[in-house]
Amino acid sequence: IGFTRLAQKENVPEKTKAEYLKKAEMSGVLLLDLINDTLTISKVNSGKMELRLQPCRAIDLLTTVTAPIRESAEKKNIKFTTDFTAIIDEYIAADKLNVEKIFLNLLTNAVKYTPEGGHVWYKAVRDKEGDGKVWFTFIVKDDGIGISSEFLPHIYEPFSQEKRAGYESMGTGLGLSIVKELVNLMGGSISVESVKDKGTEFTVKLSFVKVNPAEDTEDKNEERVK
């Protein structure tokens, strides 16, 4: 609001107005993220978050989030590498938006906390299949600033952010809390390995029911949420 008011003042150079408006936009985006993330956490904690399972291609869960991540990586001269060679063309029942939210959060953090010229990797492996289900392992890795051993046990706590020089106020502090809650809701697991100033690696394991493209997944939805 303050930057918007400054931009509306008379005798402000156009270049300065543009800077004010850009900062106003960034502040607005951060506020919107904070509201959305807070609502998501509130929904999960109150037990009102439900998975909406629909048939989707397994590869689509991976590729949809790569475009915006690749764009933000290029802006920081970060090399973004993906490896989906172990994924076959099959349909699974998944809450596509919330699965994408998990990896969008992890990958956004990886780019955010990796200095210019660094690397971010995104890999998916199809582990096994049985009883109508298929198991996957997803890996998000970077060679960024890492997480200290003292802070590592607190990374999933809401509004928790490690104070690092040059990386102040870079998010809501709710992203990893949401990731953890969504992974738990899907019956999966998440683990992390990190070394300060060396990088971080998140490993997410999820299982999905195999379906035909036209199959109704409402019953599966109720069963998996219980």
Tab-separated table of C-alpha atoms in Angstrom:
chain	number	residue	atom	x	y	z
A	1	ILE	CA	0.000	0.000	0.000
A	2	GLY	CA	2.848	2.333	0.862
A	3	PHE	CA	4.654	1.768	-2.431
A	4	THR	CA	1.391	2.256	-4.356
A	5	ARG	CA	0.812	5.599	-2.628
A	6	LEU	CA	4.358	6.699	-3.395
A	7	ALA	CA	3.881	5.796	-7.063
A	8	GLN	CA	0.737	7.953	-7.215
A	9	LYS	CA	2.497	11.102	-6.014
A	10	GLU	CA	3.106	13.939	-8.451
A	11	ASN	CA	6.569	14.727	-9.816
A	12	VAL	CA	7.783	11.157	-9.374
A	13	PRO	CA	10.038	10.051	-12.275
A	14	GLU	CA	8.596	7.250	-14.403
A	15	LYS	CA	11.555	5.009	-13.588
A	16	THR	CA	10.958	5.476	-9.860
A	17	LYS	CA	7.216	4.843	-10.292
A	18	ALA	CA	8.012	1.555	-12.043
A	19	GLU	CA	10.262	0.531	-9.158
A	20	TYR	CA	7.551	1.381	-6.612
A	21	LEU	CA	4.929	-0.580	-8.558
A	22	LYS	CA	7.229	-3.585	-8.899
A	23	LYS	CA	7.829	-3.601	-5.151
A	24	ALA	CA	4.079	-3.220	-4.555
A	25	GLU	CA	3.446	-6.223	-6.783
A	26	MET	CA	6.053	-8.313	-4.951
A	27	SER	CA	4.524	-7.352	-1.602
A	28	GLY	CA	1.069	-8.273	-2.888
A	29	VAL	CA	2.240	-11.653	-4.123
A	30	LEU	CA	3.882	-12.384	-0.770
A	31	LEU	CA	0.693	-11.403	1.060
A	32	LEU	CA	-1.415	-13.597	-1.240
A	33	ASP	CA	0.940	-16.527	-0.642
A	34	LEU	CA	0.702	-15.974	3.092
A	35	ILE	CA	-3.111	-15.955	3.002
A	36	ASN	CA	-3.336	-19.053	0.803
A	37	ASP	CA	-0.743	-20.964	2.839
A	38	THR	CA	-2.409	-20.022	6.131
A	39	LEU	CA	-5.786	-21.208	4.830
A	40	THR	CA	-4.253	-24.487	3.653
A	41	ILE	CA	-2.578	-25.129	7.034
A	42	SER	CA	-5.832	-24.236	8.811
A	43	LYS	CA	-7.778	-26.676	6.633
A	44	VAL	CA	-5.317	-29.493	7.244
A	45	ASN	CA	-5.153	-28.925	11.012
A	46	SER	CA	-8.948	-28.860	11.290
A	47	GLY	CA	-9.234	-32.142	9.376
A	48	LYS	CA	-11.198	-30.517	6.553
A	49	MET	CA	-8.607	-31.003	3.822
A	50	GLU	CA	-9.830	-33.724	1.460
A	51	LEU	CA	-7.991	-35.291	-1.423
A	52	ARG	CA	-9.782	-34.961	-4.743
A	53	LEU	CA	-8.532	-37.938	-6.685
A	54	GLN	CA	-8.862	-37.932	-10.463
A	55	PRO	CA	-7.273	-40.060	-13.186
A	56	CYS	CA	-4.118	-38.419	-14.535
A	57	ARG	CA	-0.950	-39.436	-16.346
A	58	ALA	CA	1.921	-40.042	-13.961
A	59	ILE	CA	4.300	-38.024	-16.143
A	60	ASP	CA	1.941	-35.013	-16.000
A	61	LEU	CA	2.439	-34.765	-12.234
A	62	LEU	CA	6.114	-34.149	-12.910
A	63	THR	CA	6.242	-32.029	-16.037
A	64	THR	CA	3.576	-29.441	-15.130
A	65	VAL	CA	5.727	-27.801	-12.447
A	66	THR	CA	8.948	-27.802	-14.440
A	67	ALA	CA	8.111	-24.846	-16.730
A	68	PRO	CA	7.861	-22.138	-14.029
A	69	ILE	CA	10.822	-23.627	-12.141
A	70	ARG	CA	12.972	-23.672	-15.260
A	71	GLU	CA	12.099	-20.035	-15.934
A	72	SER	CA	13.009	-18.890	-12.403
A	73	ALA	CA	16.208	-20.981	-12.511
A	74	GLU	CA	17.283	-19.365	-15.790
A	75	LYS	CA	16.833	-15.905	-14.272
A	76	LYS	CA	19.418	-16.824	-11.604
A	77	ASN	CA	21.692	-18.657	-14.049
A	78	ILE	CA	20.968	-21.917	-12.212
A	79	LYS	CA	21.173	-25.186	-14.135
A	80	PHE	CA	17.913	-27.109	-13.657
A	81	THR	CA	18.140	-30.829	-14.522
A	82	THR	CA	15.235	-33.297	-14.621
A	83	ASP	CA	15.299	-37.089	-14.871
A	84	PHE	CA	11.992	-38.849	-15.535
A	85	THR	CA	13.403	-41.701	-17.598
A	86	ALA	CA	12.174	-44.277	-15.061
A	87	ILE	CA	8.532	-43.134	-15.407
A	88	ILE	CA	6.290	-45.085	-17.790
A	89	ASP	CA	3.132	-43.807	-19.484
A	90	GLU	CA	0.364	-44.900	-17.099
A	91	TYR	CA	-2.675	-43.456	-15.353
A	92	ILE	CA	-3.007	-43.136	-11.593
A	93	ALA	CA	-5.595	-41.708	-9.210
A	94	ALA	CA	-4.111	-38.574	-7.679
A	95	ASP	CA	-4.987	-35.161	-6.329
A	96	LYS	CA	-3.016	-33.501	-9.111
A	97	LEU	CA	-3.081	-29.948	-7.740
A	98	ASN	CA	-1.876	-30.933	-4.276
A	99	VAL	CA	0.814	-33.286	-5.608
A	100	GLU	CA	2.041	-30.458	-7.816
A	101	LYS	CA	1.941	-28.117	-4.796
A	102	ILE	CA	4.336	-30.440	-2.939
A	103	PHE	CA	6.981	-30.354	-5.650
A	104	LEU	CA	6.417	-26.727	-6.625
A	105	ASN	CA	7.178	-25.776	-3.010
A	106	LEU	CA	10.288	-27.961	-2.808
A	107	LEU	CA	11.640	-26.840	-6.180
A	108	THR	CA	10.872	-23.165	-5.556
A	109	ASN	CA	12.836	-23.363	-2.304
A	110	ALA	CA	15.697	-25.139	-4.063
A	111	VAL	CA	15.992	-22.317	-6.616
A	112	LYS	CA	15.421	-19.614	-3.990
A	113	TYR	CA	18.202	-20.848	-1.712
A	114	THR	CA	20.719	-21.724	-4.413
A	115	PRO	CA	23.128	-18.921	-5.371
A	116	GLU	CA	23.618	-17.830	-8.966
A	117	GLY	CA	25.482	-20.413	-11.028
A	118	GLY	CA	24.327	-23.339	-8.883
A	119	HIS	CA	22.413	-26.509	-9.712
A	120	VAL	CA	18.970	-27.961	-8.957
A	121	TRP	CA	17.979	-31.548	-9.735
A	122	TYR	CA	14.493	-33.094	-9.937
A	123	LYS	CA	14.264	-36.869	-10.309
A	124	ALA	CA	11.447	-39.436	-10.137
A	125	VAL	CA	11.763	-43.214	-9.892
A	126	ARG	CA	9.006	-45.803	-10.252
A	127	ASP	CA	9.900	-48.189	-7.429
A	128	LYS	CA	7.420	-51.052	-7.664
A	129	GLU	CA	3.874	-52.127	-8.485
A	130	GLY	CA	1.487	-54.473	-6.715
A	131	ASP	CA	-2.109	-54.925	-5.531
A	132	GLY	CA	-3.299	-52.302	-7.983
A	133	LYS	CA	-0.894	-49.679	-6.656
A	134	VAL	CA	2.333	-48.144	-7.856
A	135	TRP	CA	5.059	-46.650	-5.628
A	136	PHE	CA	7.271	-43.694	-6.567
A	137	THR	CA	10.317	-41.963	-5.105
A	138	PHE	CA	10.810	-38.271	-5.911
A	139	ILE	CA	14.073	-36.443	-5.263
A	140	VAL	CA	14.618	-32.671	-5.178
A	141	LYS	CA	18.269	-31.755	-4.717
A	142	ASP	CA	20.347	-28.577	-4.854
A	143	ASP	CA	23.874	-27.371	-4.125
A	144	GLY	CA	22.668	-24.200	-2.411
A	145	ILE	CA	23.187	-22.723	1.037
A	146	GLY	CA	21.908	-25.803	2.849
A	147	ILE	CA	20.401	-26.024	6.329
A	148	SER	CA	22.321	-26.046	9.573
A	149	SER	CA	22.153	-29.166	11.751
A	150	GLU	CA	20.692	-27.037	14.570
A	151	PHE	CA	17.759	-25.838	12.447
A	152	LEU	CA	17.086	-29.092	10.555
A	153	PRO	CA	14.702	-30.561	13.199
A	154	HIS	CA	12.505	-27.429	12.932
A	155	ILE	CA	12.084	-27.113	9.160
A	156	TYR	CA	8.479	-28.384	9.116
A	157	GLU	CA	7.282	-26.071	11.882
A	158	PRO	CA	4.859	-23.329	10.689
A	159	PHE	CA	6.438	-19.893	10.154
A	160	SER	CA	9.859	-21.386	10.821
A	161	GLN	CA	12.717	-19.866	8.803
A	162	GLU	CA	16.451	-20.053	9.390
A	163	LYS	CA	18.042	-16.619	9.460
A	164	ARG	CA	20.793	-16.488	6.836
A	165	ALA	CA	22.540	-13.364	5.586
A	166	GLY	CA	21.187	-12.284	2.199
A	167	TYR	CA	18.112	-14.533	2.415
A	168	GLU	CA	15.935	-12.595	4.846
A	169	SER	CA	12.176	-12.371	4.253
A	170	MET	CA	12.146	-14.761	1.305
A	171	GLY	CA	8.826	-16.444	2.000
A	172	THR	CA	6.000	-17.096	4.423
A	173	GLY	CA	7.713	-19.864	6.375
A	174	LEU	CA	4.742	-22.156	5.667
A	175	GLY	CA	5.847	-23.958	2.499
A	176	LEU	CA	7.563	-26.939	4.103
A	177	SER	CA	4.807	-27.238	6.733
A	178	ILE	CA	2.281	-27.595	3.902
A	179	VAL	CA	4.504	-30.081	2.071
A	180	LYS	CA	4.803	-32.244	5.198
A	181	GLU	CA	1.050	-32.160	5.898
A	182	LEU	CA	0.127	-33.005	2.303
A	183	VAL	CA	2.604	-35.891	2.149
A	184	ASN	CA	1.181	-37.261	5.416
A	185	LEU	CA	-2.384	-36.866	4.118
A	186	MET	CA	-1.431	-38.904	1.044
A	187	GLY	CA	0.018	-41.663	3.222
A	188	GLY	CA	3.566	-40.992	2.058
A	189	SER	CA	6.845	-40.014	3.673
A	190	ILE	CA	9.387	-37.225	3.321
A	191	SER	CA	12.996	-37.100	4.489
A	192	VAL	CA	15.766	-34.531	4.154
A	193	GLU	CA	19.542	-34.480	4.161
A	194	SER	CA	21.366	-31.171	4.236
A	195	VAL	CA	24.795	-29.724	4.925
A	196	LYS	CA	25.213	-26.023	5.566
A	197	ASP	CA	26.760	-24.254	2.548
A	198	LYS	CA	26.801	-27.534	0.583
A	199	GLY	CA	23.174	-28.184	-0.392
A	200	THR	CA	19.945	-29.985	0.452
A	201	GLU	CA	18.208	-33.145	-0.748
A	202	PHE	CA	14.539	-33.956	-0.121
A	203	THR	CA	13.210	-37.475	-0.764
A	204	VAL	CA	9.442	-37.971	-1.063
A	205	LYS	CA	7.817	-41.396	-1.296
A	206	LEU	CA	4.201	-41.678	-2.468
A	207	SER	CA	1.945	-44.471	-3.674
A	208	PHE	CA	-1.040	-44.206	-6.009
A	209	VAL	CA	-3.815	-46.495	-7.203
A	210	LYS	CA	-3.509	-47.445	-10.874
A	211	VAL	CA	-6.625	-46.602	-12.883
A	212	ASN	CA	-8.013	-46.490	-16.382
A	213	PRO	CA	-8.389	-42.952	-17.791
A	214	ALA	CA	-12.211	-43.044	-17.592
A	215	GLU	CA	-12.445	-44.751	-14.187
A	216	ASP	CA	-14.484	-43.088	-11.426
A	217	THR	CA	-12.242	-42.346	-8.458
A	218	GLU	CA	-14.769	-41.038	-5.907
A	219	ASP	CA	-14.778	-44.286	-3.900
A	220	LYS	CA	-10.970	-44.358	-3.870
A	221	ASN	CA	-10.971	-40.755	-2.725
A	222	GLU	CA	-13.095	-41.563	0.333
A	223	GLU	CA	-11.061	-44.665	1.100
A	224	ARG	CA	-7.651	-42.888	1.012
A	225	VAL	CA	-8.771	-39.950	3.135
A	226	LYS	CA	-10.077	-42.176	5.970
